[in-house]
Amino acid sequence: MRKRTIALGLAAALVAAGGGWYASLDKETRALLAAMPTDANVLSWKQDQRDAAFRAMDRLPVLAKARTFAPAPAPLALPAGKPLEIPGFDQYAAKQRLAGMVIIQDGKVRLERYGLGFDAKGRWTSFSVAKSFTSTLVGAAIKDGKIKSLDDKVSLYIPDLRGSAYDDVSVRQLLMMSSGVAWNEDYEDPNADVAKFNNAKPDPGVDATVSYLRKLPRAHPPGEVWHYNTGETNLIGVLVSSAVGKPLSAYMEEKIWQPAGMEQQGTWLLGATGHEIAGCCIQAATRDYARFGLFVLGGAGGMVPGDWFASATSKQKDIGEPGHGYGFQWWTNDDGSFAAQGIFGQGIFIDPKRKLVIASNADWTRATEGPEGEWREAFYRQVQELIDAGG
């Protein structure tokens, strides 16, 4: 199975009841949150704790702070279409531990389901689905002239990287996860970079991500080897924020959230030094994740260059799996479809040929290594085949 992993090294410390955010949760959820470990990251949480926390990440002030983006004054309507009858769907949803799914085809909602006590009004965490939002903000910054070229060196926008292994890395190579800088994203290794970088003490006056990554050595020449690296997506977020001169969440509201017609407020968790965790941690309604898919299908309303998605969502780097590749922070398929994906079953699948968007949130039994990922790939194919058959 494709290893689609992201880092979330946030402390899981929780305090006793207090404040309106806590009182607003139901009794069962409060009990689960109160029992959450105080010395573990999300990958070690128990399943019932994840069920509770994934819908409340931005309401746990001891866990993390967050910035918000306001909904659109006139949300994009999602009219109902012909119901899509999917054989075996209930069994599939149960095996996926599905919290929410919205299937939109040709602009109309053909299926909408919820589980795990979640509903259309709640916000679920994105994990690495955020990477594709961050990529789109790079496109917006290109369109705005704030990033001059994808071939610019990243140290041009983040001077604190000068003299590091990133001196020779371009924005394009960062987007394609081919910087060549050494990085260990092994979640079973407590000494891996992915386990350490969020908790490392930053250098005085330097962003926490920049502080950690600028100390890493080079493993390959820039651009040669694809290697998944969540820390570098966080770095892209710092780069965009620096280039546009405003917080990433403010740029998100301006370039994506409101133009896409989002119906609910969204939030973005912040890292230790106040930057949005660009490789993770957007909280949104499942319907608004689906609206992002529609926004991308429509070319992002002119907020990015006209040829942006043709490059961003096509294979830029081979990942060693036939039929699949990696674009600019998007997983790509040779049939022209592509996806944003996050651990524990978060995803936005987009198929331009069929005008299809499938947004889903879940709490899988394991972050990436269980069977759910393969089942989801089969489900996507099943939906494509049903649409082709006139379903």
PDB file of C-alpha atoms in Angstrom, residues 212-350:
ATOM      1  CA  TYR A 212      15.223  22.257  12.485  1.00  0.00           C
ATOM      2  CA  LEU A 213      15.429  21.739   8.732  1.00  0.00           C
ATOM      3  CA  ARG A 214      18.361  24.075   8.150  1.00  0.00           C
ATOM      4  CA  LYS A 215      20.559  21.773  10.223  1.00  0.00           C
ATOM      5  CA  LEU A 216      19.903  18.687   8.075  1.00  0.00           C
ATOM      6  CA  PRO A 217      22.557  17.323   5.686  1.00  0.00           C
ATOM      7  CA  ARG A 218      22.191  16.644   1.980  1.00  0.00           C
ATOM      8  CA  ALA A 219      21.492  13.057   0.879  1.00  0.00           C
ATOM      9  CA  HIS A 220      20.984  13.533  -2.893  1.00  0.00           C
ATOM     10  CA  PRO A 221      21.405  16.287  -5.486  1.00  0.00           C
ATOM     11  CA  PRO A 222      18.302  18.509  -5.646  1.00  0.00           C
ATOM     12  CA  GLY A 223      15.569  17.252  -7.943  1.00  0.00           C
ATOM     13  CA  GLU A 224      16.796  13.689  -8.407  1.00  0.00           C
ATOM     14  CA  VAL A 225      15.016  11.617  -5.745  1.00  0.00           C
ATOM     15  CA  TRP A 226      11.396  11.797  -4.560  1.00  0.00           C
ATOM     16  CA  HIS A 227      11.167  11.426  -0.795  1.00  0.00           C
ATOM     17  CA  TYR A 228       8.065  12.166   1.269  1.00  0.00           C
ATOM     18  CA  ASN A 229       8.753  14.915   3.803  1.00  0.00           C
ATOM     19  CA  THR A 230       6.049  16.629   5.836  1.00  0.00           C
ATOM     20  CA  GLY A 231       8.537  19.063   7.352  1.00  0.00           C
ATOM     21  CA  GLU A 232       9.128  20.532   3.921  1.00  0.00           C
ATOM     22  CA  THR A 233       5.435  21.242   3.382  1.00  0.00           C
ATOM     23  CA  ASN A 234       5.544  23.178   6.634  1.00  0.00           C
ATOM     24  CA  LEU A 235       8.499  24.987   5.084  1.00  0.00           C
ATOM     25  CA  ILE A 236       6.418  25.815   2.001  1.00  0.00           C
ATOM     26  CA  GLY A 237       3.883  27.428   4.324  1.00  0.00           C
ATOM     27  CA  VAL A 238       6.586  29.623   5.844  1.00  0.00           C
ATOM     28  CA  LEU A 239       7.764  30.511   2.340  1.00  0.00           C
ATOM     29  CA  VAL A 240       4.284  31.553   1.151  1.00  0.00           C
ATOM     30  CA  SER A 241       3.612  33.554   4.293  1.00  0.00           C
ATOM     31  CA  SER A 242       6.952  35.333   3.905  1.00  0.00           C
ATOM     32  CA  ALA A 243       6.344  36.017   0.211  1.00  0.00           C
ATOM     33  CA  VAL A 244       2.834  37.453   0.601  1.00  0.00           C
ATOM     34  CA  GLY A 245       3.512  39.252   3.876  1.00  0.00           C
ATOM     35  CA  LYS A 246       0.550  37.858   5.798  1.00  0.00           C
ATOM     36  CA  PRO A 247      -0.385  34.740   7.801  1.00  0.00           C
ATOM     37  CA  LEU A 248      -1.156  31.658   5.745  1.00  0.00           C
ATOM     38  CA  SER A 249      -4.689  31.530   7.161  1.00  0.00           C
ATOM     39  CA  ALA A 250      -5.402  35.095   6.000  1.00  0.00           C
ATOM     40  CA  TYR A 251      -4.171  34.221   2.517  1.00  0.00           C
ATOM     41  CA  MET A 252      -6.269  31.052   2.621  1.00  0.00           C
ATOM     42  CA  GLU A 253      -9.391  33.054   3.415  1.00  0.00           C
ATOM     43  CA  GLU A 254      -8.648  35.510   0.596  1.00  0.00           C
ATOM     44  CA  LYS A 255      -7.610  33.065  -2.123  1.00  0.00           C
ATOM     45  CA  ILE A 256      -9.480  29.823  -1.364  1.00  0.00           C
ATOM     46  CA  TRP A 257     -11.995  29.830   1.453  1.00  0.00           C
ATOM     47  CA  GLN A 258     -14.213  32.685   0.374  1.00  0.00           C
ATOM     48  CA  PRO A 259     -13.761  32.391  -3.422  1.00  0.00           C
ATOM     49  CA  ALA A 260     -14.635  28.678  -3.184  1.00  0.00           C
ATOM     50  CA  GLY A 261     -17.890  29.544  -1.409  1.00  0.00           C
ATOM     51  CA  MET A 262     -17.200  27.710   1.835  1.00  0.00           C
ATOM     52  CA  GLU A 263     -20.213  27.428   4.091  1.00  0.00           C
ATOM     53  CA  GLN A 264     -18.535  27.130   7.492  1.00  0.00           C
ATOM     54  CA  GLN A 265     -15.640  28.654   9.329  1.00  0.00           C
ATOM     55  CA  GLY A 266     -12.394  26.735   8.934  1.00  0.00           C
ATOM     56  CA  THR A 267      -9.371  26.666  11.202  1.00  0.00           C
ATOM     57  CA  TRP A 268      -5.651  25.948  10.882  1.00  0.00           C
ATOM     58  CA  LEU A 269      -3.522  24.765  13.796  1.00  0.00           C
ATOM     59  CA  LEU A 270      -0.340  26.679  14.581  1.00  0.00           C
ATOM     60  CA  GLY A 271       3.154  25.420  15.288  1.00  0.00           C
ATOM     61  CA  ALA A 272       5.423  26.392  18.162  1.00  0.00           C
ATOM     62  CA  THR A 273       6.488  29.714  16.662  1.00  0.00           C
ATOM     63  CA  GLY A 274       3.094  30.806  15.359  1.00  0.00           C
ATOM     64  CA  HIS A 275       3.098  29.662  11.730  1.00  0.00           C
ATOM     65  CA  GLU A 276       0.281  27.493  10.414  1.00  0.00           C
ATOM     66  CA  ILE A 277       1.273  23.817  10.208  1.00  0.00           C
ATOM     67  CA  ALA A 278       1.126  23.859   6.418  1.00  0.00           C
ATOM     68  CA  GLY A 279       1.562  20.097   5.999  1.00  0.00           C
ATOM     69  CA  CYS A 280      -1.336  19.318   8.269  1.00  0.00           C
ATOM     70  CA  CYS A 281      -4.143  20.353  10.484  1.00  0.00           C
ATOM     71  CA  ILE A 282      -6.909  22.246   8.705  1.00  0.00           C
ATOM     72  CA  GLN A 283     -10.298  21.713  10.356  1.00  0.00           C
ATOM     73  CA  ALA A 284     -13.328  21.909   8.068  1.00  0.00           C
ATOM     74  CA  ALA A 285     -16.731  20.476   7.293  1.00  0.00           C
ATOM     75  CA  THR A 286     -16.777  17.536   4.886  1.00  0.00           C
ATOM     76  CA  ARG A 287     -18.962  19.576   2.522  1.00  0.00           C
ATOM     77  CA  ASP A 288     -16.324  22.312   2.439  1.00  0.00           C
ATOM     78  CA  TYR A 289     -13.586  19.804   1.617  1.00  0.00           C
ATOM     79  CA  ALA A 290     -15.831  18.813  -1.294  1.00  0.00           C
ATOM     80  CA  ARG A 291     -16.206  22.469  -2.285  1.00  0.00           C
ATOM     81  CA  PHE A 292     -12.418  22.687  -2.460  1.00  0.00           C
ATOM     82  CA  GLY A 293     -12.506  19.816  -4.944  1.00  0.00           C
ATOM     83  CA  LEU A 294     -15.043  21.717  -7.059  1.00  0.00           C
ATOM     84  CA  PHE A 295     -12.896  24.853  -6.775  1.00  0.00           C
ATOM     85  CA  VAL A 296      -9.901  22.964  -8.151  1.00  0.00           C
ATOM     86  CA  LEU A 297     -12.006  21.416 -10.933  1.00  0.00           C
ATOM     87  CA  GLY A 298     -13.035  24.933 -11.958  1.00  0.00           C
ATOM     88  CA  GLY A 299      -9.484  26.256 -12.065  1.00  0.00           C
ATOM     89  CA  ALA A 300      -9.722  27.986  -8.673  1.00  0.00           C
ATOM     90  CA  GLY A 301     -11.727  30.887 -10.042  1.00  0.00           C
ATOM     91  CA  GLY A 302      -8.690  32.487 -11.636  1.00  0.00           C
ATOM     92  CA  MET A 303      -6.848  32.730  -8.331  1.00  0.00           C
ATOM     93  CA  VAL A 304      -3.927  30.719  -9.786  1.00  0.00           C
ATOM     94  CA  PRO A 305      -2.260  30.825 -13.210  1.00  0.00           C
ATOM     95  CA  GLY A 306      -4.308  29.196 -15.950  1.00  0.00           C
ATOM     96  CA  ASP A 307      -1.870  26.327 -16.361  1.00  0.00           C
ATOM     97  CA  TRP A 308      -1.270  25.758 -12.649  1.00  0.00           C
ATOM     98  CA  PHE A 309      -3.364  22.653 -12.078  1.00  0.00           C
ATOM     99  CA  ALA A 310      -2.222  21.058 -15.328  1.00  0.00           C
ATOM    100  CA  SER A 311       1.219  20.898 -13.720  1.00  0.00           C
ATOM    101  CA  ALA A 312       0.289  20.601 -10.054  1.00  0.00           C
ATOM    102  CA  THR A 313      -2.002  17.598 -10.492  1.00  0.00           C
ATOM    103  CA  SER A 314       0.011  15.622 -13.054  1.00  0.00           C
ATOM    104  CA  LYS A 315       2.936  13.309 -12.371  1.00  0.00           C
ATOM    105  CA  GLN A 316       6.069  15.345 -11.744  1.00  0.00           C
ATOM    106  CA  LYS A 317       7.958  12.635  -9.881  1.00  0.00           C
ATOM    107  CA  ASP A 318       7.807   8.858 -10.043  1.00  0.00           C
ATOM    108  CA  ILE A 319       7.105   7.266  -6.659  1.00  0.00           C
ATOM    109  CA  GLY A 320       7.876   3.697  -7.604  1.00  0.00           C
ATOM    110  CA  GLU A 321       4.259   2.569  -8.002  1.00  0.00           C
ATOM    111  CA  PRO A 322       2.879   1.778 -11.460  1.00  0.00           C
ATOM    112  CA  GLY A 323      -0.002   4.048 -12.399  1.00  0.00           C
ATOM    113  CA  HIS A 324       0.732   6.571  -9.647  1.00  0.00           C
ATOM    114  CA  GLY A 325       2.935   9.588  -9.132  1.00  0.00           C
ATOM    115  CA  TYR A 326       3.368  12.860  -7.279  1.00  0.00           C
ATOM    116  CA  GLY A 327       2.691  16.387  -8.504  1.00  0.00           C
ATOM    117  CA  PHE A 328       2.903  19.591  -6.522  1.00  0.00           C
ATOM    118  CA  GLN A 329       1.675  18.197  -3.182  1.00  0.00           C
ATOM    119  CA  TRP A 330      -0.986  16.087  -4.930  1.00  0.00           C
ATOM    120  CA  TRP A 331      -1.047  12.305  -5.443  1.00  0.00           C
ATOM    121  CA  THR A 332      -1.582  11.618  -9.138  1.00  0.00           C
ATOM    122  CA  ASN A 333      -3.029   8.750 -11.160  1.00  0.00           C
ATOM    123  CA  ASP A 334      -2.240   7.950 -14.769  1.00  0.00           C
ATOM    124  CA  ASP A 335      -5.947   8.050 -15.697  1.00  0.00           C
ATOM    125  CA  GLY A 336      -5.948  11.808 -15.014  1.00  0.00           C
ATOM    126  CA  SER A 337      -7.520  11.669 -11.563  1.00  0.00           C
ATOM    127  CA  PHE A 338      -5.664  12.948  -8.505  1.00  0.00           C
ATOM    128  CA  ALA A 339      -6.114  13.241  -4.759  1.00  0.00           C
ATOM    129  CA  ALA A 340      -5.264  15.002  -1.543  1.00  0.00           C
ATOM    130  CA  GLN A 341      -4.705  12.457   1.212  1.00  0.00           C
ATOM    131  CA  GLY A 342      -4.107  12.413   4.961  1.00  0.00           C
ATOM    132  CA  ILE A 343      -3.510   9.748   7.558  1.00  0.00           C
ATOM    133  CA  PHE A 344      -6.381   7.831   9.158  1.00  0.00           C
ATOM    134  CA  GLY A 345      -8.531   8.138   6.018  1.00  0.00           C
ATOM    135  CA  GLN A 346      -8.869  11.800   5.094  1.00  0.00           C
ATOM    136  CA  GLY A 347      -9.124  12.469   1.369  1.00  0.00           C
ATOM    137  CA  ILE A 348     -10.352  14.508  -1.570  1.00  0.00           C
ATOM    138  CA  PHE A 349     -10.451  12.489  -4.802  1.00  0.00           C
ATOM    139  CA  ILE A 350     -10.904  14.495  -8.013  1.00  0.00           C
TER     140      ILE A 350
END
